[in-house]
C-alpha cells in the first residue's frame, strides 16, 4: 500500500460532507467557504509518540485525543468547529492501526460536524498533527486577555483525573479496576467543551483551556489580562474516584499542576454571573466557581499549604 491508497482507504471515507466544503481531499489544497460576517479561527496541535502518548496506546484513543485537544482550543476561543487537516507521520503502514486511528478520529469529528479536508502523509517517528478550523462571530471570540479585577473564575468540570490517570498509565500506582477505567478514560478521551465555549461568547470576559495544569494555564490568562488571581483550593472540583484514591492535598496538587484535563477555565463579570448560571442550568451544563480575579499580578492560592514543585509541563526544559 502506498501513501495515496492509504489516504483513499482511510481518510477519504468520512460520512460527513459539509455544504461549505467547495473542494476537499484530492487536490493541492482545499477550498472552503467561511460564512460572511464571521472570523476564521485556526488552531494546530501536535501529538508526538513517546512525548504525548505511548506508541503502543490504542490507536482509537490516539485518533480521538489528537482531535479532542484541538477542539478544546476552538472551545476556548468560543468557536464553532467546521474543518480539519491532518498531517500524519508513520513509521510504517499498519492497517489495524490506521483503522483504529481513523475510527477514533471520525467518531469525534462526526459528533462535532467537523470535516477532514486535507493533510499530508509522511514516513518517520509516529507524529499526529491536526489543524482545527472553525468560525466565531466577530466580537464573540473568547480571549485570554479581558479579565478584570472582581470577575469570578470558573472551571467547566472536575480537575486532576487525567493527572492521576497518567500515574496509572505509567505504572506508578495501582487502583481498583472501576476507578482505574474511569481515570484512564479521562486521560485518553477528554471531552472538548465546545458547546460551553460557544455559550460563553456572550458572558465570559476571558478563557483558556487547561492543558498544562490549572496553575500554568491560569498564569497565562492573568498575564494576558494584566491582573492577578485568588484561588480557593477548597472550591476545586474533584471526582469521587479521585477523592477515594488520594488525599485532599494530593488532589489539589494534581488539579493545580497536572495537565491533560482539557476543561475550560474562564472569568465572568459579577453582573453577568447569575444570567450565565441560569443559561447553564437550562442547557444541562455545569461550571464551578474556584476563585476571583484581583488587581496586581500574582496568583494567590488559599486553603492549600502543600508543596508545588512543578508548574505544568514545559517542552525543552
Ligand atoms: P501534495 O503533494 O500536492 O501536497 P499530497 O500527495 O500530499 O499532495 O496529498 C494528496 C491529497 O491528499 C491532498 O489533497 C492532501 O490534502 C490529501 N492528504 C494527504 N495526506 C492526508 C491525510 N493524512 N489526511 C487527509 N488528507 C490527506
Ligand atoms: Mg503534500
mmCIF file of C-alpha atoms and ligand atoms in Angstrom:
data_model
loop_
_atom_site.group_PDB
_atom_site.id
_atom_site.type_symbol
_atom_site.label_atom_id
_atom_site.label_comp_id
_atom_site.label_asym_id
_atom_site.label_seq_id
_atom_site.Cartn_x
_atom_site.Cartn_y
_atom_site.Cartn_z
ATOM 1 C CA UNK A 1 0.000 0.000 0.000
ATOM 2 C CA UNK A 2 1.350 3.443 -0.875
ATOM 3 C CA UNK A 3 0.571 6.898 0.513
ATOM 4 C CA UNK A 4 -2.276 7.503 -1.971
ATOM 5 C CA UNK A 5 -4.215 4.281 -1.461
ATOM 6 C CA UNK A 6 -3.800 4.820 2.288
ATOM 7 C CA UNK A 7 -5.448 8.249 2.006
ATOM 8 C CA UNK A 8 -8.256 6.819 -0.178
ATOM 9 C CA UNK A 9 -8.920 3.898 2.118
ATOM 10 C CA UNK A 10 -8.799 5.600 5.489
ATOM 11 C CA UNK A 11 -9.192 9.351 5.171
ATOM 12 C CA UNK A 12 -11.448 9.927 2.162
ATOM 13 C CA UNK A 13 -14.289 7.872 3.592
ATOM 14 C CA UNK A 14 -15.729 10.219 6.205
ATOM 15 C CA UNK A 15 -19.542 10.091 6.060
ATOM 16 C CA UNK A 16 -19.969 13.786 6.896
ATOM 17 C CA UNK A 17 -19.989 16.053 3.817
ATOM 18 C CA UNK A 18 -20.434 19.738 4.645
ATOM 19 C CA UNK A 19 -22.002 22.109 2.119
ATOM 20 C CA UNK A 20 -19.286 24.725 2.820
ATOM 21 C CA UNK A 21 -16.506 22.450 1.521
ATOM 22 C CA UNK A 22 -16.119 23.519 -2.124
ATOM 23 C CA UNK A 23 -13.196 21.133 -2.624
ATOM 24 C CA UNK A 24 -11.912 18.602 -0.089
ATOM 25 C CA UNK A 25 -9.254 15.850 -0.144
ATOM 26 C CA UNK A 26 -7.631 15.191 -3.527
ATOM 27 C CA UNK A 27 -6.333 18.477 -4.914
ATOM 28 C CA UNK A 28 -3.310 20.554 -3.902
ATOM 29 C CA UNK A 29 -5.350 22.387 -1.289
ATOM 30 C CA UNK A 30 -8.913 22.576 -0.015
ATOM 31 C CA UNK A 31 -11.390 25.338 -0.920
ATOM 32 C CA UNK A 32 -13.601 26.374 1.973
ATOM 33 C CA UNK A 33 -16.457 28.844 2.344
ATOM 34 C CA UNK A 34 -16.278 30.975 5.512
ATOM 35 C CA UNK A 35 -19.744 32.399 6.375
ATOM 36 C CA UNK A 36 -19.978 36.154 5.763
ATOM 37 C CA UNK A 37 -19.513 38.260 8.859
ATOM 38 C CA UNK A 38 -17.662 35.524 10.752
ATOM 39 C CA UNK A 39 -13.993 35.175 11.604
ATOM 40 C CA UNK A 40 -11.987 32.058 10.698
ATOM 41 C CA UNK A 41 -10.478 30.503 13.845
ATOM 42 C CA UNK A 42 -7.378 28.315 13.330
ATOM 43 C CA UNK A 43 -5.578 26.119 15.854
ATOM 44 C CA UNK A 44 -2.971 23.389 15.461
ATOM 45 C CA UNK A 45 -1.643 20.834 17.937
ATOM 46 C CA UNK A 46 0.850 18.007 17.502
ATOM 47 C CA UNK A 47 0.985 14.752 19.431
ATOM 48 C CA UNK A 48 4.378 13.015 19.317
ATOM 49 C CA UNK A 49 4.774 9.340 20.264
ATOM 50 C CA UNK A 50 6.834 8.927 23.473
ATOM 51 C CA UNK A 51 6.164 12.581 24.379
ATOM 52 C CA UNK A 52 2.350 12.926 24.351
ATOM 53 C CA UNK A 53 1.289 9.287 24.184
ATOM 54 C CA UNK A 54 2.686 5.778 24.424
ATOM 55 C CA UNK A 55 3.443 4.401 20.933
ATOM 56 C CA UNK A 56 1.645 1.160 21.895
ATOM 57 C CA UNK A 57 -1.505 3.063 23.041
ATOM 58 C CA UNK A 58 -4.856 2.125 21.487
ATOM 59 C CA UNK A 59 -4.873 3.821 18.028
ATOM 60 C CA UNK A 60 -8.577 4.705 18.554
ATOM 61 C CA UNK A 61 -7.577 6.789 21.593
ATOM 62 C CA UNK A 62 -4.724 8.445 19.681
ATOM 63 C CA UNK A 63 -7.098 9.486 16.867
ATOM 64 C CA UNK A 64 -9.711 10.658 19.342
ATOM 65 C CA UNK A 65 -7.327 12.638 21.525
ATOM 66 C CA UNK A 66 -5.435 14.269 18.637
ATOM 67 C CA UNK A 67 -8.729 15.859 17.597
ATOM 68 C CA UNK A 68 -10.050 16.427 21.141
ATOM 69 C CA UNK A 69 -7.104 18.648 22.122
ATOM 70 C CA UNK A 70 -7.658 20.770 19.013
ATOM 71 C CA UNK A 71 -11.412 21.001 19.574
ATOM 72 C CA UNK A 72 -10.582 22.118 23.104
ATOM 73 C CA UNK A 73 -8.577 25.034 21.655
ATOM 74 C CA UNK A 74 -11.526 26.019 19.456
ATOM 75 C CA UNK A 75 -13.816 25.732 22.501
ATOM 76 C CA UNK A 76 -11.518 28.038 24.466
ATOM 77 C CA UNK A 77 -11.990 30.652 21.711
ATOM 78 C CA UNK A 78 -15.784 30.251 21.695
ATOM 79 C CA UNK A 79 -15.608 28.943 18.122
ATOM 80 C CA UNK A 80 -17.849 26.554 16.218
ATOM 81 C CA UNK A 81 -15.847 23.695 14.623
ATOM 82 C CA UNK A 82 -16.030 23.204 10.841
ATOM 83 C CA UNK A 83 -12.998 21.632 9.179
ATOM 84 C CA UNK A 84 -9.659 19.982 9.926
ATOM 85 C CA UNK A 85 -6.460 18.956 8.179
ATOM 86 C CA UNK A 86 -4.289 16.042 9.287
ATOM 87 C CA UNK A 87 -0.514 15.706 8.969
ATOM 88 C CA UNK A 88 0.372 12.133 9.795
ATOM 89 C CA UNK A 89 3.888 10.745 10.135
ATOM 90 C CA UNK A 90 4.009 6.951 10.411
ATOM 91 C CA UNK A 91 6.998 4.635 10.975
ATOM 92 C CA UNK A 92 5.263 2.070 8.689
ATOM 93 C CA UNK A 93 1.819 1.259 7.290
ATOM 94 C CA UNK A 94 -0.208 -0.896 9.681
ATOM 95 C CA UNK A 95 -3.800 -1.495 8.577
ATOM 96 C CA UNK A 96 -5.171 -2.347 12.036
ATOM 97 C CA UNK A 97 -3.520 0.779 13.454
ATOM 98 C CA UNK A 98 -4.904 3.047 10.702
ATOM 99 C CA UNK A 99 -8.372 1.522 11.029
ATOM 100 C CA UNK A 100 -8.454 2.180 14.791
ATOM 101 C CA UNK A 101 -6.964 5.653 14.412
ATOM 102 C CA UNK A 102 -9.497 6.697 11.740
ATOM 103 C CA UNK A 103 -12.392 5.274 13.819
ATOM 104 C CA UNK A 104 -11.409 7.347 16.892
ATOM 105 C CA UNK A 105 -10.763 10.460 14.825
ATOM 106 C CA UNK A 106 -14.042 10.309 12.888
ATOM 107 C CA UNK A 107 -16.188 9.369 15.908
ATOM 108 C CA UNK A 108 -15.372 12.739 17.462
ATOM 109 C CA UNK A 109 -15.250 14.622 14.131
ATOM 110 C CA UNK A 110 -18.753 13.470 13.164
ATOM 111 C CA UNK A 111 -20.117 14.384 16.598
ATOM 112 C CA UNK A 112 -18.917 17.977 16.126
ATOM 113 C CA UNK A 113 -19.700 18.115 12.365
ATOM 114 C CA UNK A 114 -16.044 18.626 11.535
ATOM 115 C CA UNK A 115 -14.919 17.503 8.092
ATOM 116 C CA UNK A 116 -11.406 16.319 7.190
ATOM 117 C CA UNK A 117 -10.500 18.373 4.101
ATOM 118 C CA UNK A 118 -6.822 17.579 3.532
ATOM 119 C CA UNK A 119 -3.486 16.714 5.007
ATOM 120 C CA UNK A 120 -0.075 15.260 4.457
ATOM 121 C CA UNK A 121 1.286 11.745 4.930
ATOM 122 C CA UNK A 122 4.961 11.019 5.552
ATOM 123 C CA UNK A 123 7.207 8.308 6.953
ATOM 124 C CA UNK A 124 9.106 8.815 10.221
ATOM 125 C CA UNK A 125 8.644 8.818 14.003
ATOM 126 C CA UNK A 126 4.914 8.444 14.814
ATOM 127 C CA UNK A 127 3.538 12.001 14.976
ATOM 128 C CA UNK A 128 -0.016 13.286 14.579
ATOM 129 C CA UNK A 129 -0.710 16.937 13.777
ATOM 130 C CA UNK A 130 -4.257 18.219 13.397
ATOM 131 C CA UNK A 131 -5.195 21.694 12.342
ATOM 132 C CA UNK A 132 -8.688 22.617 13.505
ATOM 133 C CA UNK A 133 -10.648 25.333 11.731
ATOM 134 C CA UNK A 134 -13.873 26.939 12.875
ATOM 135 C CA UNK A 135 -15.832 30.194 12.969
ATOM 136 C CA UNK A 136 -16.745 32.769 15.511
ATOM 137 C CA UNK A 137 -18.935 35.830 15.196
ATOM 138 C CA UNK A 138 -16.824 38.975 15.242
ATOM 139 C CA UNK A 139 -16.857 40.292 18.831
ATOM 140 C CA UNK A 140 -17.844 36.940 20.387
ATOM 141 C CA UNK A 141 -14.368 35.359 20.460
ATOM 142 C CA UNK A 142 -13.045 34.424 23.912
ATOM 143 C CA UNK A 143 -9.501 35.591 24.527
ATOM 144 C CA UNK A 144 -7.001 35.152 27.346
ATOM 145 C CA UNK A 145 -7.000 38.905 27.786
ATOM 146 C CA UNK A 146 -10.112 40.658 29.055
ATOM 147 C CA UNK A 147 -10.376 39.502 32.693
ATOM 148 C CA UNK A 148 -10.925 42.356 35.182
ATOM 149 C CA UNK A 149 -10.464 42.589 38.968
ATOM 150 C CA UNK A 150 -13.650 41.332 40.649
ATOM 151 C CA UNK A 151 -14.510 38.818 37.886
ATOM 152 C CA UNK A 152 -15.285 35.309 39.129
ATOM 153 C CA UNK A 153 -13.052 32.428 37.996
ATOM 154 C CA UNK A 154 -14.800 29.252 36.855
ATOM 155 C CA UNK A 155 -13.778 25.811 35.566
ATOM 156 C CA UNK A 156 -16.008 23.630 33.401
ATOM 157 C CA UNK A 157 -15.508 20.310 35.182
ATOM 158 C CA UNK A 158 -13.595 18.229 37.712
ATOM 159 C CA UNK A 159 -9.805 18.518 37.717
ATOM 160 C CA UNK A 160 -6.940 16.126 38.422
ATOM 161 C CA UNK A 161 -8.421 12.922 36.961
ATOM 162 C CA UNK A 162 -6.201 12.897 33.880
ATOM 163 C CA UNK A 163 -3.142 13.577 36.039
ATOM 164 C CA UNK A 164 -3.880 10.557 38.213
ATOM 165 C CA UNK A 165 -4.741 8.574 35.057
ATOM 166 C CA UNK A 166 -1.230 9.329 33.816
ATOM 167 C CA UNK A 167 0.287 7.990 37.045
ATOM 168 C CA UNK A 168 -1.697 4.803 36.431
ATOM 169 C CA UNK A 169 -0.665 4.563 32.786
ATOM 170 C CA UNK A 170 2.979 4.957 33.835
ATOM 171 C CA UNK A 171 2.523 2.081 36.316
ATOM 172 C CA UNK A 172 3.461 4.280 39.283
ATOM 173 C CA UNK A 173 0.310 3.438 41.239
ATOM 174 C CA UNK A 174 -2.311 0.720 41.201
ATOM 175 C CA UNK A 175 -6.014 1.165 41.948
ATOM 176 C CA UNK A 176 -9.256 -0.837 41.854
ATOM 177 C CA UNK A 177 -10.470 -1.674 38.344
ATOM 178 C CA UNK A 178 -13.534 0.569 38.102
ATOM 179 C CA UNK A 179 -11.559 3.582 39.371
ATOM 180 C CA UNK A 180 -8.731 2.713 37.004
ATOM 181 C CA UNK A 181 -11.029 2.515 33.945
ATOM 182 C CA UNK A 182 -12.617 5.864 34.795
ATOM 183 C CA UNK A 183 -9.270 7.651 35.289
ATOM 184 C CA UNK A 184 -7.702 6.173 32.139
ATOM 185 C CA UNK A 185 -10.732 7.207 30.102
ATOM 186 C CA UNK A 186 -10.362 10.756 31.447
ATOM 187 C CA UNK A 187 -6.711 10.706 30.305
ATOM 188 C CA UNK A 188 -7.328 9.116 26.896
ATOM 189 C CA UNK A 189 -10.717 10.536 25.904
ATOM 190 C CA UNK A 190 -11.046 14.111 27.153
ATOM 191 C CA UNK A 191 -14.387 15.599 26.093
ATOM 192 C CA UNK A 192 -13.920 19.021 24.478
ATOM 193 C CA UNK A 193 -16.222 21.727 25.924
ATOM 194 C CA UNK A 194 -17.279 23.097 22.541
ATOM 195 C CA UNK A 195 -20.934 23.743 23.392
ATOM 196 C CA UNK A 196 -19.980 25.583 26.583
ATOM 197 C CA UNK A 197 -17.355 27.681 24.752
ATOM 198 C CA UNK A 198 -19.923 28.912 22.222
ATOM 199 C CA UNK A 199 -22.360 29.838 25.022
ATOM 200 C CA UNK A 200 -19.590 31.655 26.932
ATOM 201 C CA UNK A 201 -19.080 34.031 23.999
ATOM 202 C CA UNK A 202 -21.925 36.139 25.420
ATOM 203 C CA UNK A 203 -20.816 36.016 29.076
ATOM 204 C CA UNK A 204 -17.116 35.353 29.738
ATOM 205 C CA UNK A 205 -14.507 38.130 29.875
ATOM 206 C CA UNK A 206 -11.600 35.712 29.222
ATOM 207 C CA UNK A 207 -10.998 31.987 28.743
ATOM 208 C CA UNK A 208 -8.281 29.352 28.296
ATOM 209 C CA UNK A 209 -8.364 25.574 28.120
ATOM 210 C CA UNK A 210 -6.491 23.641 30.801
ATOM 211 C CA UNK A 211 -3.913 21.511 29.020
ATOM 212 C CA UNK A 212 -0.851 22.055 31.228
ATOM 213 C CA UNK A 213 -2.470 22.263 34.680
ATOM 214 C CA UNK A 214 -4.629 24.980 36.238
ATOM 215 C CA UNK A 215 -1.699 26.963 37.694
ATOM 216 C CA UNK A 216 0.249 27.150 34.443
ATOM 217 C CA UNK A 217 -2.778 27.953 32.302
ATOM 218 C CA UNK A 218 -4.318 30.471 34.685
ATOM 219 C CA UNK A 219 -0.902 32.197 34.810
ATOM 220 C CA UNK A 220 -1.171 32.664 31.028
ATOM 221 C CA UNK A 221 -4.647 34.151 31.403
ATOM 222 C CA UNK A 222 -3.747 36.611 34.170
ATOM 223 C CA UNK A 223 -0.573 37.663 32.366
ATOM 224 C CA UNK A 224 -2.515 38.363 29.154
ATOM 225 C CA UNK A 225 -5.201 40.245 31.140
ATOM 226 C CA UNK A 226 -2.638 42.119 33.305
ATOM 227 C CA UNK A 227 -4.408 41.081 36.521
ATOM 228 C CA UNK A 228 -3.912 38.721 39.481
ATOM 229 C CA UNK A 229 -5.999 35.831 40.782
ATOM 230 C CA UNK A 230 -7.050 34.249 44.050
ATOM 231 C CA UNK A 231 -7.871 30.521 44.003
ATOM 232 C CA UNK A 232 -9.870 28.950 46.835
ATOM 233 C CA UNK A 233 -8.482 25.421 46.896
ATOM 234 C CA UNK A 234 -11.432 24.092 48.958
ATOM 235 C CA UNK A 235 -13.618 25.004 45.951
ATOM 236 C CA UNK A 236 -11.635 22.956 43.402
ATOM 237 C CA UNK A 237 -13.991 20.307 41.970
ATOM 238 C CA UNK A 238 -12.809 16.685 42.308
ATOM 239 C CA UNK A 239 -14.469 13.482 41.104
ATOM 240 C CA UNK A 240 -15.494 10.766 43.567
ATOM 241 C CA UNK A 241 -12.913 8.321 42.128
ATOM 242 C CA UNK A 242 -10.163 10.925 42.675
ATOM 243 C CA UNK A 243 -11.314 11.690 46.229
ATOM 244 C CA UNK A 244 -11.423 7.972 47.043
ATOM 245 C CA UNK A 245 -7.948 7.367 45.623
ATOM 246 C CA UNK A 246 -5.781 10.187 47.003
ATOM 247 C CA UNK A 247 -5.680 12.675 49.871
ATOM 248 C CA UNK A 248 -7.083 16.236 49.670
ATOM 249 C CA UNK A 249 -3.514 17.615 49.395
ATOM 250 C CA UNK A 250 -2.661 15.249 46.532
ATOM 251 C CA UNK A 251 -5.935 16.073 44.762
ATOM 252 C CA UNK A 252 -5.013 19.776 44.956
ATOM 253 C CA UNK A 253 -1.502 19.143 43.613
ATOM 254 C CA UNK A 254 -2.922 17.123 40.690
ATOM 255 C CA UNK A 255 -5.606 19.720 39.908
ATOM 256 C CA UNK A 256 -3.129 22.598 40.113
ATOM 257 C CA UNK A 257 -0.138 21.128 38.297
ATOM 258 C CA UNK A 258 -1.072 18.051 36.239
ATOM 259 C CA UNK A 259 -2.164 18.570 32.655
ATOM 260 C CA UNK A 260 -4.490 16.837 30.211
ATOM 261 C CA UNK A 261 -7.849 17.658 31.835
ATOM 262 C CA UNK A 262 -8.937 19.867 28.891
ATOM 263 C CA UNK A 263 -11.579 21.677 30.895
ATOM 264 C CA UNK A 264 -12.142 25.372 30.242
ATOM 265 C CA UNK A 265 -11.065 27.985 32.774
ATOM 266 C CA UNK A 266 -12.979 31.254 32.279
ATOM 267 C CA UNK A 267 -13.789 34.506 34.007
ATOM 268 C CA UNK A 268 -17.205 36.148 34.349
ATOM 269 C CA UNK A 269 -18.021 39.724 35.393
ATOM 270 C CA UNK A 270 -20.181 39.571 38.572
ATOM 271 C CA UNK A 271 -23.125 41.318 36.867
ATOM 272 C CA UNK A 272 -23.346 38.552 34.247
ATOM 273 C CA UNK A 273 -22.799 35.637 36.629
ATOM 274 C CA UNK A 274 -26.419 34.834 37.558
ATOM 275 C CA UNK A 275 -27.585 35.013 33.943
ATOM 276 C CA UNK A 276 -24.808 32.630 32.897
ATOM 277 C CA UNK A 277 -25.646 30.165 35.681
ATOM 278 C CA UNK A 278 -29.330 30.201 34.591
ATOM 279 C CA UNK A 279 -28.300 29.552 30.981
ATOM 280 C CA UNK A 280 -26.021 26.684 32.036
ATOM 281 C CA UNK A 281 -28.752 25.069 34.111
ATOM 282 C CA UNK A 282 -31.202 25.280 31.196
ATOM 283 C CA UNK A 283 -28.632 23.723 28.876
ATOM 284 C CA UNK A 284 -27.810 20.948 31.366
ATOM 285 C CA UNK A 285 -24.186 22.071 31.784
ATOM 286 C CA UNK A 286 -22.136 22.666 34.934
ATOM 287 C CA UNK A 287 -19.337 25.008 35.953
ATOM 288 C CA UNK A 288 -17.622 25.531 39.291
ATOM 289 C CA UNK A 289 -16.536 28.856 40.788
ATOM 290 C CA UNK A 290 -12.974 28.424 42.101
ATOM 291 C CA UNK A 291 -11.811 31.962 42.752
ATOM 292 C CA UNK A 292 -11.683 35.607 41.816
ATOM 293 C CA UNK A 293 -9.622 37.939 39.665
ATOM 294 C CA UNK A 294 -7.662 40.514 41.688
ATOM 295 C CA UNK A 295 -5.748 43.676 40.866
ATOM 296 C CA UNK A 296 -1.976 43.220 40.898
ATOM 297 C CA UNK A 297 -0.275 40.362 39.095
ATOM 298 C CA UNK A 298 0.138 37.391 41.434
ATOM 299 C CA UNK A 299 -1.616 34.050 41.618
ATOM 300 C CA UNK A 300 -2.578 33.519 45.239
ATOM 301 C CA UNK A 301 -3.544 30.021 46.454
ATOM 302 C CA UNK A 302 -5.800 29.932 49.500
ATOM 303 C CA UNK A 303 -6.566 26.836 51.590
ATOM 304 C CA UNK A 304 -3.529 24.874 50.476
ATOM 305 C CA UNK A 305 -0.192 24.633 52.257
ATOM 306 C CA UNK A 306 1.469 21.778 50.327
ATOM 307 C CA UNK A 307 4.478 21.960 48.068
ATOM 308 C CA UNK A 308 4.081 22.684 44.359
ATOM 309 C CA UNK A 309 7.445 21.827 42.875
ATOM 310 C CA UNK A 310 6.339 21.718 39.235
ATOM 311 C CA UNK A 311 4.013 24.130 37.435
ATOM 312 C CA UNK A 312 2.861 22.148 34.414
ATOM 313 C CA UNK A 313 4.781 20.514 31.618
ATOM 314 C CA UNK A 314 7.202 22.548 29.502
ATOM 315 C CA UNK A 315 8.998 21.303 26.391
ATOM 316 C CA UNK A 316 12.780 21.960 26.096
ATOM 317 C CA UNK A 317 13.345 22.072 29.863
HETATM 318 P P1 LIG B 1 0.719 17.382 -2.474
HETATM 319 O O1 LIG B 1 1.872 16.528 -2.927
HETATM 320 O O2 LIG B 1 0.111 18.233 -3.544
HETATM 321 O O3 LIG B 1 0.985 18.099 -1.217
HETATM 322 P P2 LIG B 1 -0.278 15.013 -1.315
HETATM 323 O O4 LIG B 1 0.187 13.964 -2.227
HETATM 324 O O5 LIG B 1 0.486 15.279 -0.066
HETATM 325 O O6 LIG B 1 -0.466 16.352 -2.149
HETATM 326 O O7 LIG B 1 -1.784 14.716 -0.911
HETATM 327 C C1 LIG B 1 -2.770 14.380 -1.856
HETATM 328 C C2 LIG B 1 -4.113 14.781 -1.343
HETATM 329 O O8 LIG B 1 -4.425 14.004 -0.199
HETATM 330 C C3 LIG B 1 -4.189 16.236 -0.906
HETATM 331 O O9 LIG B 1 -5.486 16.740 -1.199
HETATM 332 C C4 LIG B 1 -3.978 16.162 0.570
HETATM 333 O O10 LIG B 1 -4.630 17.236 1.233
HETATM 334 C C5 LIG B 1 -4.629 14.836 0.921
HETATM 335 N N1 LIG B 1 -3.992 14.163 2.069
HETATM 336 C C6 LIG B 1 -2.713 13.736 2.211
HETATM 337 N N2 LIG B 1 -2.498 13.140 3.385
HETATM 338 C C7 LIG B 1 -3.692 13.212 4.056
HETATM 339 C C8 LIG B 1 -4.138 12.791 5.332
HETATM 340 N N3 LIG B 1 -3.326 12.192 6.208
HETATM 341 N N4 LIG B 1 -5.422 13.044 5.666
HETATM 342 C C9 LIG B 1 -6.251 13.673 4.817
HETATM 343 N N5 LIG B 1 -5.906 14.081 3.595
HETATM 344 C C10 LIG B 1 -4.632 13.851 3.210
HETATM 345 MG MG1 LIG B 2 1.866 17.021 0.384
#
